[in-house]
Coordinates of C-alpha atoms in Angstrom, one line a residue:
M1467 CA -5.0 -15.1 -29.5
L1468 CA -4.0 -13.3 -26.3
I1469 CA -2.6 -16.4 -24.8
K1470 CA -0.8 -17.4 -28.1
N1471 CA 0.5 -13.9 -27.9
H1472 CA -0.8 -12.9 -31.3
M1473 CA -1.3 -9.4 -32.8
T1474 CA -4.4 -9.0 -33.2
V1475 CA -6.9 -5.9 -34.4
T1476 CA -10.5 -6.2 -34.0
C1477 CA -12.2 -4.2 -35.8
A1478 CA -16.7 -3.5 -36.2
P1479 CA -18.0 -0.4 -38.3
T1480 CA -19.7 1.0 -35.4
N1481 CA -18.8 2.5 -32.1
T1482 CA -22.2 0.2 -30.7
A1483 CA -20.4 -3.1 -32.0
V1484 CA -16.8 -2.1 -30.8
V1485 CA -18.3 -1.3 -27.7
E1486 CA -20.2 -4.7 -27.9
V1487 CA -16.7 -6.6 -28.9
A1488 CA -14.6 -4.8 -26.5
S1489 CA -16.9 -5.5 -23.0
R1490 CA -16.9 -8.9 -23.7
V1491 CA -13.0 -9.2 -24.0
L1492 CA -13.1 -7.5 -20.8
G1493 CA -14.9 -9.9 -18.8
L1494 CA -12.7 -12.5 -20.8
I1495 CA -10.3 -11.3 -19.5
E1496 CA -11.3 -11.1 -16.1
E1497 CA -12.5 -14.8 -16.0
S1498 CA -8.9 -15.7 -17.1
S1499 CA -7.3 -14.2 -13.9
G1500 CA -9.3 -15.3 -11.7
G1501 CA -6.2 -19.1 -11.7
G1502 CA -4.6 -20.9 -14.2
S1503 CA -1.3 -20.9 -15.9
K1504 CA -1.4 -18.5 -19.3
K1505 CA -3.2 -15.9 -18.0
C1506 CA -4.0 -12.5 -20.3
F1507 CA -3.5 -9.0 -18.9
L1508 CA -5.5 -5.4 -19.7
S1509 CA -2.8 -4.0 -20.3
D1510 CA -2.5 -5.5 -23.7
V1511 CA -5.4 -4.5 -24.7
V1512 CA -6.1 -1.0 -26.2
L1513 CA -9.9 0.3 -27.1
F1514 CA -9.7 3.2 -28.8
G1515 CA -11.9 5.9 -31.0
N1516 CA -13.5 9.1 -30.2
E1517 CA -14.5 9.5 -26.4
D1518 CA -17.4 11.0 -26.5
R1519 CA -19.5 8.6 -29.6
M1520 CA -18.0 5.6 -28.3
G1521 CA -19.6 6.1 -24.9
A1522 CA -16.4 4.1 -22.9
D1523 CA -17.7 4.3 -19.4
G1524 CA -17.6 2.4 -16.2
D1525 CA -15.2 -0.6 -16.7
L1526 CA -14.6 0.0 -20.2
K1527 CA -12.3 3.4 -19.5
R1528 CA -10.1 0.6 -18.1
I1529 CA -9.1 -0.5 -21.6
F1530 CA -9.7 3.0 -23.4
M1531 CA -7.2 4.5 -24.4
E1532 CA -7.9 7.9 -23.2
S1533 CA -8.1 7.4 -20.1
R1534 CA -5.3 4.7 -20.3
V1535 CA -2.9 7.4 -21.2
R1536 CA -4.6 10.2 -18.4
R1537 CA -3.5 7.6 -15.8
L1538 CA -0.2 7.1 -17.2
R1539 CA 0.8 10.3 -17.6
Q1540 CA 0.5 11.1 -13.4
C1541 CA 2.7 8.4 -13.2
L1542 CA 5.3 9.6 -15.7
M1543 CA 5.5 13.7 -14.7
P1544 CA 9.2 13.5 -13.2
G1545 CA 8.9 15.9 -10.6
S1546 CA 5.7 14.3 -9.3
G1547 CA 5.5 10.9 -10.6
W1548 CA 6.8 7.1 -10.0
T1549 CA 10.8 8.2 -10.2
H1550 CA 10.1 11.4 -7.5
C1551 CA 7.8 8.6 -5.6
L1552 CA 10.0 5.8 -5.9
S1553 CA 13.7 7.9 -4.9
S1554 CA 11.7 9.9 -1.7
M1555 CA 10.6 6.2 0.0
L1556 CA 14.0 4.8 -0.4
S1557 CA 15.3 8.3 1.3
L1558 CA 12.4 8.4 3.7
L1559 CA 13.2 4.2 4.4
E1560 CA 16.8 4.4 4.5
H1561 CA 17.1 7.9 6.8
P1562 CA 14.5 8.7 8.5
V1563 CA 16.1 9.8 11.6
V1564 CA 18.5 12.3 9.0
Q1565 CA 15.2 13.5 7.7
Y1566 CA 13.8 14.4 10.7
E1567 CA 16.7 16.0 12.3
R1568 CA 15.9 18.4 9.1
Y1569 CA 12.8 18.6 9.6
I1570 CA 13.9 20.0 13.5
E1571 CA 16.9 22.1 12.2
G1572 CA 14.4 23.6 9.7
I1573 CA 11.6 24.6 12.4
E1574 CA 14.7 25.8 15.0
N1575 CA 16.1 27.8 11.9
D1576 CA 12.4 29.2 11.5
I1577 CA 12.2 29.8 15.6
D1578 CA 15.7 31.5 16.1
E1579 CA 14.5 33.7 12.9
M1580 CA 11.3 34.9 14.8
V1581 CA 13.2 35.0 18.0
S1582 CA 15.5 37.4 16.2
E1583 CA 13.2 39.5 14.5
E1584 CA 11.1 39.7 18.0
K1585 CA 14.1 41.5 19.6
D1586 CA 14.6 43.7 17.0
V1587 CA 10.8 44.5 17.8
R1588 CA 11.0 44.9 21.0
D1589 CA 14.3 47.1 20.8
D1590 CA 12.0 49.3 18.1
L1591 CA 8.6 49.2 21.2
V1592 CA 11.0 50.5 24.0
T1593 CA 13.2 53.3 22.0
K1594 CA 9.4 55.0 20.7
T1595 CA 8.0 54.5 24.1
N1596 CA 10.9 56.5 25.4
K1597 CA 9.9 59.2 23.3
V1598 CA 7.0 62.0 23.7
Q1599 CA 4.7 60.5 22.6
T1600 CA 2.7 62.0 19.5
S1601 CA -0.4 60.5 18.3
S1602 CA 1.8 59.5 15.4
R1603 CA 4.1 57.5 17.8
K1604 CA 1.0 56.4 19.6
E1605 CA -0.2 54.6 16.1
E1606 CA 3.2 53.3 15.6
T1607 CA 3.8 51.7 18.9
K1608 CA 0.1 49.8 18.7
E1609 CA 1.1 48.7 14.8
L1610 CA 4.9 47.1 16.9
Q1611 CA 2.9 45.5 20.0
K1612 CA 0.8 44.2 17.6
K1613 CA 3.6 42.4 15.2
L1614 CA 5.1 41.9 18.3
Q1615 CA 2.0 39.8 19.4
D1616 CA 1.9 37.9 16.2
I1617 CA 5.3 36.8 16.0
Q1618 CA 5.3 35.3 20.1
K1619 CA 1.4 33.5 18.6
S1620 CA 3.5 32.5 15.4
I1621 CA 6.5 31.1 17.7
Q1622 CA 3.7 29.6 20.0
E1623 CA 1.7 27.8 17.0
I1624 CA 5.3 26.2 15.4
E1625 CA 6.3 24.6 19.0
R1626 CA 2.9 23.3 19.5
N1627 CA 2.3 21.8 15.5
K1628 CA 6.7 20.2 15.9
M1629 CA 5.5 16.7 14.8
S1630 CA 7.3 13.9 17.4
F1631 CA 9.3 11.4 15.4
M1632 CA 6.9 8.6 14.9
T1633 CA 4.1 11.4 13.8
H1634 CA 7.1 13.0 10.8
F1635 CA 7.5 9.4 9.7
Q1636 CA 4.0 8.7 9.8
S1637 CA 2.8 11.2 7.4
N1638 CA 5.4 11.5 5.4
Y1639 CA 5.2 7.5 4.6
K1640 CA 1.3 7.7 4.1
R1641 CA 2.0 10.1 1.6
L1642 CA 4.2 8.6 -0.7
E1643 CA 3.1 4.9 0.3
K1644 CA -0.3 6.2 -1.3
D1645 CA 0.9 7.5 -4.4
L1646 CA 3.7 5.1 -4.7
R1647 CA 0.4 2.7 -4.4
S1648 CA -1.4 4.5 -7.3
C1649 CA 1.6 4.4 -9.2
V1650 CA 2.3 0.7 -9.0
E1651 CA -1.4 -0.1 -9.6
I1652 CA -2.0 2.1 -12.9
F1653 CA 1.5 0.3 -14.2
C1654 CA 0.2 -3.5 -13.6
D1655 CA -3.0 -1.9 -15.1
D1656 CA -1.9 -0.3 -18.2
L1657 CA 1.5 -0.8 -18.7
P1658 CA 2.1 -3.0 -21.3
R1659 CA 3.9 -6.3 -20.6
S1660 CA 6.5 -5.6 -23.0
A1661 CA 7.4 -2.5 -21.3
T1662 CA 9.2 -4.6 -18.8
S1663 CA 10.4 -7.4 -17.2
E1664 CA 8.4 -10.0 -15.3
E1665 CA 10.0 -9.8 -12.6
N1666 CA 9.8 -5.9 -12.0
F1667 CA 5.8 -6.4 -12.6
C1668 CA 6.2 -9.8 -9.2
C1669 CA 8.3 -6.9 -7.6
M1670 CA 6.1 -4.6 -7.9
A1671 CA 3.3 -6.8 -6.7
E1672 CA 5.1 -8.3 -4.3
V1673 CA 6.0 -4.4 -3.0
L1674 CA 2.3 -3.4 -1.8
P1675 CA 1.9 -5.9 1.1
L1676 CA 4.9 -5.4 2.4
L1677 CA 5.0 -1.5 2.8
N1678 CA 1.7 -2.0 3.9
A1679 CA 2.7 -5.1 6.9
F1680 CA 5.2 -2.5 7.6
A1681 CA 2.8 0.7 8.2
E1682 CA 1.0 -1.5 10.7
L1683 CA 3.9 -2.5 12.2
V1684 CA 5.4 1.0 13.0
Q1685 CA 2.0 1.6 14.8
S1686 CA 3.0 -0.8 17.4
E1687 CA 6.3 0.9 18.6
S1688 CA 6.7 3.5 20.4
D1689 CA 8.4 7.2 19.9
E1690 CA 11.1 6.3 21.2
R1691 CA 11.6 3.1 20.6
L1692 CA 10.9 3.6 17.2
R1693 CA 13.7 5.9 16.6
T1694 CA 15.8 3.9 18.6
L1695 CA 15.9 1.0 16.3
F1696 CA 16.3 3.2 12.9
E1697 CA 19.3 5.0 14.8
S1698 CA 20.4 1.1 15.5
D1699 CA 20.0 -0.9 12.2
G1700 CA 21.4 2.5 10.0
D1701 CA 19.7 2.6 6.7
G1702 CA 18.2 -1.4 7.3
T1703 CA 19.3 -3.4 4.5
D1704 CA 22.0 -5.4 6.4
R1705 CA 20.9 -8.8 5.2
S1706 CA 22.6 -10.9 8.0
L1707 CA 18.7 -10.9 9.6
F1708 CA 20.1 -14.3 12.0
R1709 CA 22.1 -11.6 13.5
N1710 CA 19.2 -9.1 14.2
F1711 CA 17.3 -12.1 15.4
L1712 CA 19.8 -12.8 17.5
T1713 CA 20.1 -9.6 18.7
H1714 CA 16.2 -9.0 19.3
V1715 CA 14.5 -12.9 19.9
H1716 CA 13.2 -11.3 23.1
D1717 CA 11.6 -8.7 21.5
G1718 CA 9.3 -10.2 18.3
V1719 CA 8.0 -6.9 16.2
S1720 CA 10.9 -5.1 16.6
F1721 CA 12.8 -7.9 14.7
E1722 CA 9.6 -8.2 12.5
L1723 CA 10.0 -4.4 12.0
K1724 CA 13.8 -4.6 10.8
Q1725 CA 13.2 -7.5 8.4
A1726 CA 9.7 -5.7 6.8
R1727 CA 12.1 -2.8 6.5
S1728 CA 14.7 -4.5 4.9
S1729 CA 12.3 -6.1 2.4
C1730 CA 10.6 -2.9 1.9
L1731 CA 13.9 -1.7 0.8
L1732 CA 15.7 -4.9 -1.2
K1733 CA 12.1 -4.5 -3.5
L1734 CA 12.2 -0.7 -4.1
K1735 CA 15.7 -0.3 -4.2
H1736 CA 15.9 -3.8 -7.4
L1737 CA 13.1 -1.4 -9.0
C1738 CA 15.4 1.6 -9.0
A1739 CA 18.0 0.0 -10.4
H1740 CA 16.1 -2.4 -13.4
F1741 CA 12.7 -1.0 -13.5
E1742 CA 13.0 2.1 -16.3
L1743 CA 9.8 3.6 -17.5
P1744 CA 10.3 5.3 -21.0
E1745 CA 10.6 9.5 -21.6
L1746 CA 7.4 10.2 -22.3
F1747 CA 5.5 13.2 -21.2
D1748 CA 2.9 14.2 -23.8
R1749 CA -0.4 12.2 -24.3
R1750 CA 0.4 11.6 -27.9
T1751 CA 3.9 9.6 -26.9
I1752 CA 2.0 8.3 -24.9
E1753 CA -0.3 7.0 -27.3
E1754 CA 2.2 5.6 -29.6
F1755 CA 4.0 3.8 -27.0
L1756 CA 0.4 1.8 -26.1
L1757 CA -0.4 1.1 -30.0
Q1758 CA 3.4 0.1 -30.8
R1759 CA 3.4 -2.2 -27.9
A1760 CA -0.4 -3.3 -27.8
K1761 CA -1.1 -6.9 -28.0
S1762 CA -4.8 -6.4 -29.1
V1763 CA -6.4 -3.4 -30.5
L1764 CA -10.5 -2.6 -30.6
C1765 CA -11.4 -0.3 -33.0
T1766 CA -13.6 0.5 -35.7
A1767 CA -12.2 0.1 -39.3
S1768 CA -12.5 4.0 -40.5
S1769 CA -9.9 4.4 -37.3
S1770 CA -7.9 1.5 -37.9
Y1771 CA -6.4 4.3 -40.2
R1772 CA -4.0 5.3 -37.3
L1773 CA -2.6 1.9 -36.9
H1774 CA -0.9 2.5 -40.6
Y1775 CA 1.7 5.0 -39.0
Q1776 CA 3.0 2.5 -36.2
Q1777 CA 6.5 1.6 -36.0
K1778 CA 5.7 -1.6 -33.9
A1779 CA 8.2 -4.5 -33.2
Q1780 CA 5.8 -7.1 -33.8
P1781 CA 3.5 -6.5 -36.9
F1782 CA 0.0 -7.5 -36.3
E1783 CA -0.4 -10.8 -37.7
V1784 CA -4.7 -11.4 -37.2
L1785 CA -7.2 -9.1 -38.2
V1786 CA -11.1 -9.9 -37.1
V1787 CA -14.0 -7.9 -38.5
D1788 CA -17.2 -7.7 -36.6
E1789 CA -21.0 -7.2 -38.0
A1790 CA -18.9 -7.6 -41.7
A1791 CA -22.0 -7.8 -43.2
Q1792 CA -22.5 -3.9 -42.1
L1793 CA -18.9 -2.8 -43.3
K1794 CA -18.5 -1.5 -46.5
E1795 CA -16.7 -3.3 -49.0
C1796 CA -14.3 0.1 -49.7
E1797 CA -14.2 0.5 -45.9
S1798 CA -12.9 -3.1 -44.8
L1799 CA -9.8 -1.7 -47.3
I1800 CA -7.7 -0.3 -44.4
P1801 CA -7.9 -2.8 -42.0
L1802 CA -7.0 -5.1 -44.8
Q1803 CA -3.7 -3.2 -45.4
L1804 CA -2.2 -3.1 -42.4
P1805 CA 1.6 -4.6 -42.7
G1806 CA 1.7 -7.9 -41.8
V1807 CA -1.7 -8.9 -41.7
R1808 CA -1.4 -12.3 -42.7
Q1809 CA -5.2 -14.0 -41.5
A1810 CA -8.6 -12.2 -41.8
V1811 CA -11.8 -13.6 -40.0
L1812 CA -15.1 -12.2 -40.6
I1813 CA -18.0 -12.4 -38.2
G1814 CA -21.3 -11.4 -39.7
D1815 CA -25.3 -11.8 -40.3
E1816 CA -26.6 -11.4 -44.1
R1817 CA -29.6 -11.4 -42.6
Q1818 CA -29.2 -8.1 -40.3
L1819 CA -28.5 -5.0 -42.0
P1820 CA -26.5 -3.9 -44.3
E1821 CA -24.1 -0.7 -44.4
L1822 CA -26.4 2.0 -45.0
V1823 CA -26.4 3.8 -48.7
K1824 CA -28.4 7.4 -48.9
S1825 CA -27.7 7.8 -52.5
K1826 CA -29.7 5.5 -54.6
V1827 CA -26.7 5.9 -58.2
C1828 CA -24.2 4.1 -55.3
D1829 CA -26.6 1.5 -53.9
D1830 CA -27.3 0.4 -57.5
A1831 CA -23.4 0.6 -58.0
G1832 CA -23.0 -1.6 -55.0
F1833 CA -21.3 0.3 -52.9
G1834 CA -23.0 -0.6 -49.6
R1835 CA -21.7 -4.3 -50.6
S1836 CA -19.7 -5.8 -47.9
L1837 CA -16.5 -8.2 -48.6
F1838 CA -19.1 -10.5 -46.5
E1839 CA -21.4 -10.0 -49.4
R1840 CA -19.3 -10.5 -52.0
L1841 CA -17.7 -13.5 -50.7
T1842 CA -20.7 -15.0 -49.9
S1843 CA -21.7 -14.9 -53.2
L1844 CA -18.3 -16.2 -54.6
G1845 CA -19.3 -19.8 -53.2
Q1846 CA -17.1 -19.1 -50.1
H1847 CA -17.3 -21.5 -47.4
K1848 CA -19.4 -20.2 -44.7
H1849 CA -19.2 -21.6 -40.9
L1850 CA -22.0 -21.3 -38.9
L1851 CA -22.5 -20.2 -35.4
D1852 CA -25.6 -22.7 -34.7
V1853 CA -25.7 -21.5 -30.8
Q1854 CA -27.4 -18.5 -29.2
Y1855 CA -26.0 -16.9 -25.9
R1856 CA -28.2 -13.9 -25.5
M1857 CA -31.4 -14.1 -25.4
H1858 CA -33.9 -16.2 -23.2
P1859 CA -36.1 -19.0 -25.6
W1860 CA -39.1 -17.7 -25.3
I1861 CA -37.4 -14.4 -27.0
S1862 CA -35.2 -16.5 -30.2
K1863 CA -38.2 -18.5 -30.5
F1864 CA -39.9 -16.3 -33.4
P1865 CA -36.1 -14.6 -34.8
V1866 CA -34.5 -18.9 -35.1
E1867 CA -37.8 -20.1 -36.9
S1868 CA -38.6 -17.2 -39.3
F1869 CA -34.9 -15.7 -40.1
Y1870 CA -32.9 -18.3 -39.4
G1871 CA -34.6 -21.9 -40.3
V1872 CA -34.3 -23.3 -36.8
Q1873 CA -31.0 -23.7 -37.2
I1874 CA -29.7 -22.2 -34.6
A1875 CA -29.9 -23.6 -31.4
D1876 CA -30.1 -21.7 -27.4
G1877 CA -27.1 -22.4 -25.1
P1878 CA -27.1 -24.0 -22.2
N1879 CA -26.5 -20.9 -20.6
V1880 CA -29.7 -19.8 -21.8
L1881 CA -31.7 -22.5 -21.0
N1882 CA -30.9 -22.4 -17.4
R1883 CA -33.8 -21.4 -15.1
D1884 CA -31.4 -18.8 -13.3
Y1885 CA -31.6 -16.3 -17.3
E1886 CA -35.3 -16.1 -16.6
R1887 CA -36.1 -12.5 -15.0
M1888 CA -39.1 -10.7 -13.9
Y1889 CA -37.8 -6.9 -13.8
L1890 CA -41.6 -5.5 -13.4
T1891 CA -44.6 -7.6 -11.8
G1892 CA -47.4 -9.3 -13.9
P1893 CA -47.5 -11.4 -17.3
M1894 CA -47.3 -8.0 -19.5
Y1895 CA -43.5 -7.8 -18.3
G1896 CA -42.5 -11.6 -18.9
S1897 CA -40.0 -12.3 -21.0
D1898 CA -41.6 -11.3 -24.1
S1899 CA -44.5 -9.6 -25.0
F1900 CA -46.4 -7.3 -27.2
I1901 CA -48.8 -4.7 -25.6
N1902 CA -50.7 -3.5 -27.9
I1903 CA -51.4 0.9 -27.6
E1904 CA -54.2 1.8 -30.3
G1905 CA -54.7 5.6 -30.6
G1906 CA -51.5 6.6 -30.3
N1907 CA -51.5 8.5 -34.2
E1908 CA -47.9 8.7 -35.7
S1909 CA -47.0 12.2 -36.6
T1910 CA -44.0 14.2 -38.0
G1911 CA -41.5 15.1 -35.6
K1912 CA -40.5 19.1 -35.3
H1913 CA -37.1 18.5 -36.0
D1914 CA -37.2 16.3 -39.5
R1915 CA -39.6 14.6 -41.2
S1916 CA -38.6 11.2 -39.2
L1917 CA -41.8 10.0 -37.6
I1918 CA -43.2 9.8 -33.7
N1919 CA -45.4 8.3 -32.0
P1920 CA -45.5 10.6 -28.5
V1921 CA -48.1 8.3 -27.2
E1922 CA -46.0 5.5 -27.6
A1923 CA -43.0 7.2 -26.2
A1924 CA -45.0 8.2 -23.6
A1925 CA -45.7 4.5 -22.5
V1926 CA -42.2 3.6 -22.7
V1927 CA -40.5 6.7 -20.6
R1928 CA -43.1 5.3 -17.8
I1929 CA -42.2 1.2 -17.9
L1930 CA -38.4 3.2 -17.5
Q1931 CA -39.5 4.5 -14.6
R1932 CA -41.2 1.7 -13.0
L1933 CA -37.5 -0.3 -14.1
S1934 CA -35.7 2.2 -12.4
K1935 CA -37.7 2.3 -9.6
E1936 CA -38.0 -1.2 -9.2
S1937 CA -34.0 -1.7 -9.6
A1938 CA -32.9 0.9 -6.6
D1939 CA -35.8 -0.6 -4.6
K1940 CA -34.7 -4.1 -4.6
N1941 CA -30.7 -3.4 -5.3
K1942 CA -30.5 -4.9 -8.8
A1943 CA -28.8 -3.5 -11.7
V1944 CA -30.8 -3.0 -15.3
R1945 CA -29.2 -2.8 -18.7
A1946 CA -32.3 -1.3 -20.0
G1947 CA -32.6 -0.3 -24.2
V1948 CA -34.8 1.6 -26.5
V1949 CA -35.3 0.9 -30.0
S1950 CA -36.9 2.4 -32.4
P1951 CA -37.1 2.2 -36.2
Y1952 CA -37.5 6.0 -36.7
K1953 CA -34.9 8.9 -34.9
G1954 CA -37.7 11.2 -34.7
Q1955 CA -39.1 8.7 -32.3
V1956 CA -35.3 7.9 -30.1
R1957 CA -35.1 12.2 -30.1
A1958 CA -38.9 12.1 -28.5
I1959 CA -38.1 9.9 -26.1
E1960 CA -34.5 11.2 -25.2
E1961 CA -36.4 14.0 -24.3
K1962 CA -38.9 12.9 -22.2
L1963 CA -36.1 11.1 -20.1
T1964 CA -34.6 14.1 -19.0
G1965 CA -35.3 14.3 -14.8
V1966 CA -38.1 12.1 -14.8
Y1967 CA -36.2 8.6 -13.6
R1968 CA -34.3 8.1 -10.7
K1969 CA -30.3 8.0 -11.9
H1970 CA -28.6 5.6 -9.9
D1971 CA -25.7 2.8 -10.6
G1972 CA -27.8 0.0 -11.1
F1973 CA -29.3 1.0 -13.8
S1974 CA -28.8 2.4 -17.1
V1975 CA -30.3 3.2 -20.4
K1976 CA -29.6 3.6 -23.9
V1977 CA -32.1 5.0 -26.3
R1978 CA -31.1 4.3 -30.3
S1979 CA -32.5 3.6 -33.5
V1980 CA -32.4 0.5 -35.1
D1981 CA -29.3 1.2 -36.7
G1982 CA -27.9 2.4 -34.0
F1983 CA -28.0 -0.6 -31.7
Q1984 CA -27.1 -3.4 -34.0
G1985 CA -24.3 -5.2 -32.1
A1986 CA -25.8 -3.8 -29.1
E1987 CA -27.5 -6.1 -26.5
E1988 CA -29.0 -5.6 -22.8
D1989 CA -30.6 -6.6 -20.2
V1990 CA -34.1 -5.2 -21.5
V1991 CA -35.2 -4.2 -24.7
I1992 CA -38.3 -1.8 -25.1
F1993 CA -39.3 -1.8 -29.0
S1994 CA -41.5 1.5 -30.0
N1995 CA -43.3 0.8 -33.6
V1996 CA -44.3 4.1 -33.8
R1997 CA -46.4 3.3 -37.0
S1998 CA -49.7 4.0 -36.2
N1999 CA -52.6 4.6 -39.1
T2000 CA -55.7 3.6 -40.5
A2001 CA -53.9 3.0 -44.0
G2002 CA -51.7 0.1 -42.2
K2003 CA -48.8 1.5 -43.7
I2004 CA -45.6 0.6 -41.9
G2005 CA -43.1 2.1 -44.2
F2006 CA -39.7 0.3 -43.9
L2007 CA -40.6 -1.5 -40.6
A2008 CA -41.5 -4.3 -43.4
D2009 CA -38.1 -4.6 -43.9
I2010 CA -37.7 -7.9 -42.8
N2011 CA -33.2 -7.4 -41.9
R2012 CA -34.2 -4.4 -39.8
T2013 CA -37.1 -6.5 -38.1
N2014 CA -34.3 -9.2 -37.2
V2015 CA -32.2 -6.4 -36.0
A2016 CA -35.1 -4.6 -33.4
L2017 CA -36.2 -8.5 -32.1
T2018 CA -32.6 -10.3 -31.4
R2019 CA -31.0 -7.4 -28.9
A2020 CA -32.7 -8.5 -25.7
N2021 CA -31.1 -10.7 -23.2
H2022 CA -34.1 -11.2 -20.7
C2023 CA -36.6 -9.2 -21.7
L2024 CA -38.3 -7.9 -24.5
W2025 CA -41.2 -5.8 -24.7
I2026 CA -42.9 -4.5 -28.1
L2027 CA -44.9 -1.7 -28.5
G2028 CA -47.1 -1.1 -30.7
D2029 CA -50.2 -0.7 -32.7
A2030 CA -51.6 -4.3 -34.1
K2031 CA -54.4 -2.9 -35.7
T2032 CA -51.7 -1.4 -38.7
L2033 CA -48.6 -3.4 -38.0
A2034 CA -51.1 -6.4 -39.0
S2035 CA -53.1 -5.4 -41.8
G2036 CA -50.7 -5.7 -44.8
K2037 CA -49.0 -9.3 -45.2
T2038 CA -45.8 -8.1 -44.1
I2039 CA -43.2 -9.9 -41.4
W2040 CA -45.1 -7.9 -38.1
R2041 CA -48.7 -10.0 -38.9
Q2042 CA -46.5 -13.2 -38.0
I2043 CA -45.5 -11.5 -34.8
V2044 CA -48.7 -10.2 -33.9
A2045 CA -50.3 -13.3 -34.7
D2046 CA -47.3 -16.1 -33.1
A2047 CA -48.0 -13.5 -29.4
K2048 CA -51.2 -14.3 -29.8
D2049 CA -51.1 -18.1 -30.0
R2050 CA -48.2 -18.1 -27.5
G2051 CA -50.6 -15.8 -25.1
R2052 CA -47.6 -13.4 -24.8
F2053 CA -50.3 -10.8 -26.3
F2054 CA -51.4 -7.9 -24.1
D2055 CA -53.6 -4.2 -24.1
A2056 CA -52.2 -1.8 -22.5
K2057 CA -55.4 -0.9 -21.0
D2058 CA -54.6 -3.8 -18.8
D2059 CA -52.0 -2.4 -16.7
E2060 CA -53.7 0.5 -14.8
D2061 CA -50.6 2.1 -14.8
L2062 CA -49.8 2.1 -18.0
S2063 CA -53.2 2.9 -19.1
N2064 CA -52.7 6.0 -17.5
A2065 CA -50.1 6.9 -18.6
V2066 CA -51.4 6.8 -21.8
I2067 CA -53.8 8.4 -21.8
K2068 CA -52.2 11.4 -20.1
A2069 CA -50.3 11.9 -23.0
A2070 CA -53.6 11.4 -25.6
I2071 CA -55.1 14.1 -23.4
D2072 CA -52.0 16.5 -23.6
L2073 CA -51.5 16.3 -27.1
D2074 CA -55.3 17.1 -27.9
Q2075 CA -56.1 13.6 -29.4
V2076 CA -59.7 12.8 -27.1
E2077 CA -61.2 10.8 -29.8
S2078 CA -57.7 8.4 -29.3
L2079 CA -59.2 7.9 -25.9
L2080 CA -62.9 6.3 -26.9
K2081 CA -60.5 3.3 -28.1
F2082 CA -59.7 2.5 -24.1
D2083 CA -62.8 0.7 -23.2
G2084 CA -64.5 1.4 -19.7
L2085 CA -63.2 5.1 -19.5
R2086 CA -66.2 7.6 -18.9
I2087 CA -65.4 10.5 -20.6
G2088 CA -68.0 13.3 -21.6
V2089 CA -67.6 15.7 -24.1
S2090 CA -69.5 18.9 -24.2
G2091 CA -69.8 21.6 -26.3
G2092 CA -66.4 21.0 -27.5
S2093 CA -64.4 20.8 -24.4
R2094 CA -63.8 17.9 -22.8
S2095 CA -65.0 17.3 -19.2
G2096 CA -65.0 14.2 -16.7
V2097 CA -62.2 11.8 -17.8
R2098 CA -61.2 9.5 -15.5
W2099 CA -58.0 7.7 -15.0

């Protein structure tokens, strides 16, 4: 759509889903910039929403509106932004000798004032010295002597710090070149391409290497020669370079310096004459400017209301809704009513989670129904996306067979052997595994009635600690996700994670509920089931849609943690999952991994669940008189 210049709005029901789409768009744009005549530009794409909830960090800040506004604002400020930098650089390149003479004149004026003050102090000192010295006059004399010394030191300091022509020029040039470079880079990345001509963008891109080349050539000249060259070359814009070439035919460096200076000035003067910036100084007007000129906007469906108030020269034509099966029909009306929208594309999966409606009355009335569901029920033709490019084949095998009737194939990227990853050693940590943790009894959390399983949480945290260490030791980037059906477990894991693993740039962790993870994906996903009881109750874990979402978030590794006995007790999808893991040799006990076993045992001891430890074969536990002793792990 960007290449074809179609104005597009892309929405999703949640921040998580929008961020995931934005990440993919960002990747595609970067790929397109590598070559080819038709390119897409980051500056034409805007992602907006609540900064805290969206959590747009890393590369996403390049298209996130709040971040873009902050960057552009510093370039648009009248006293310190682009216009100031450009005029200052032009003045320096055109009249470097004049600027230096003004600098020297200013220093001489300062020295003259100090010399005059020194004379006055000296005269005053002589007068007071000739008088009869009382104690008060002696004190005044000392003060005058100190003042005289301070003035003399200041004069010496000014003389000592006085810059040569070369130093003065380079100091100002480096400062202005840095500021100018920063503005150019921001404009190329953040200013919509429709804001000015393509010629101006090309001119900005060309001026940076010219400025850099000029700076290198300046360093090769002596102070005296550099000043002489600038004095003889006037304002540096003489286009008759052939005459200059004849003059300096025996001095290639000097000619190159003059040529570079002339080229820089021509480019900068072109920008000064033709690149007109809009007068935008406050955050709100810059935001409106960006939204009005963006070709592609990404936001949640509810946030798209803001686009109704934008006066766009070219209205949005296409609406794309991701995770459309999770978006309430009434909420989808917000982006659908945008002026100018002629085509809507709904992308969703009715086999995954619908929108959550807490009120039974509203649910019975169909309040949670999506437009996707309504159109499906009316017989609207659907196009099945029958190739998946996310999951390693071992991860996709069960969902494809159990939820999609083997209608989906694995893409060539996931079938490639390079797609397989081993983030931790041992068969337990392959592409997919079920790790059985018995005895981690479920309970209600301290914040609400949501269930938690502290022993499972401890196992999750220990695995994350090991992942972080491996990532740092091997300098390998890892994006880890922890998914649980219960918010209580999510909070428990987040609390345990505080300060217990090594944080570094190559390792990230996201802990969310199943609902919160819909639309997202990570390299490694650890799923904490939570349920562990003698009655075999698993609650809404039996929901097939919820299970489908949980099992399809991982790229390379999916590690399921749970109590197999509890999960396999009823006639639910989880009985099939446990059986499938056993059939394929992907079923493991936590006790088979010494490190993980130790973490589970320690958590059970901390919770005073000694009876749970008895389920770990091979432990030597002596219990006497109600106290525990002799525990080994």
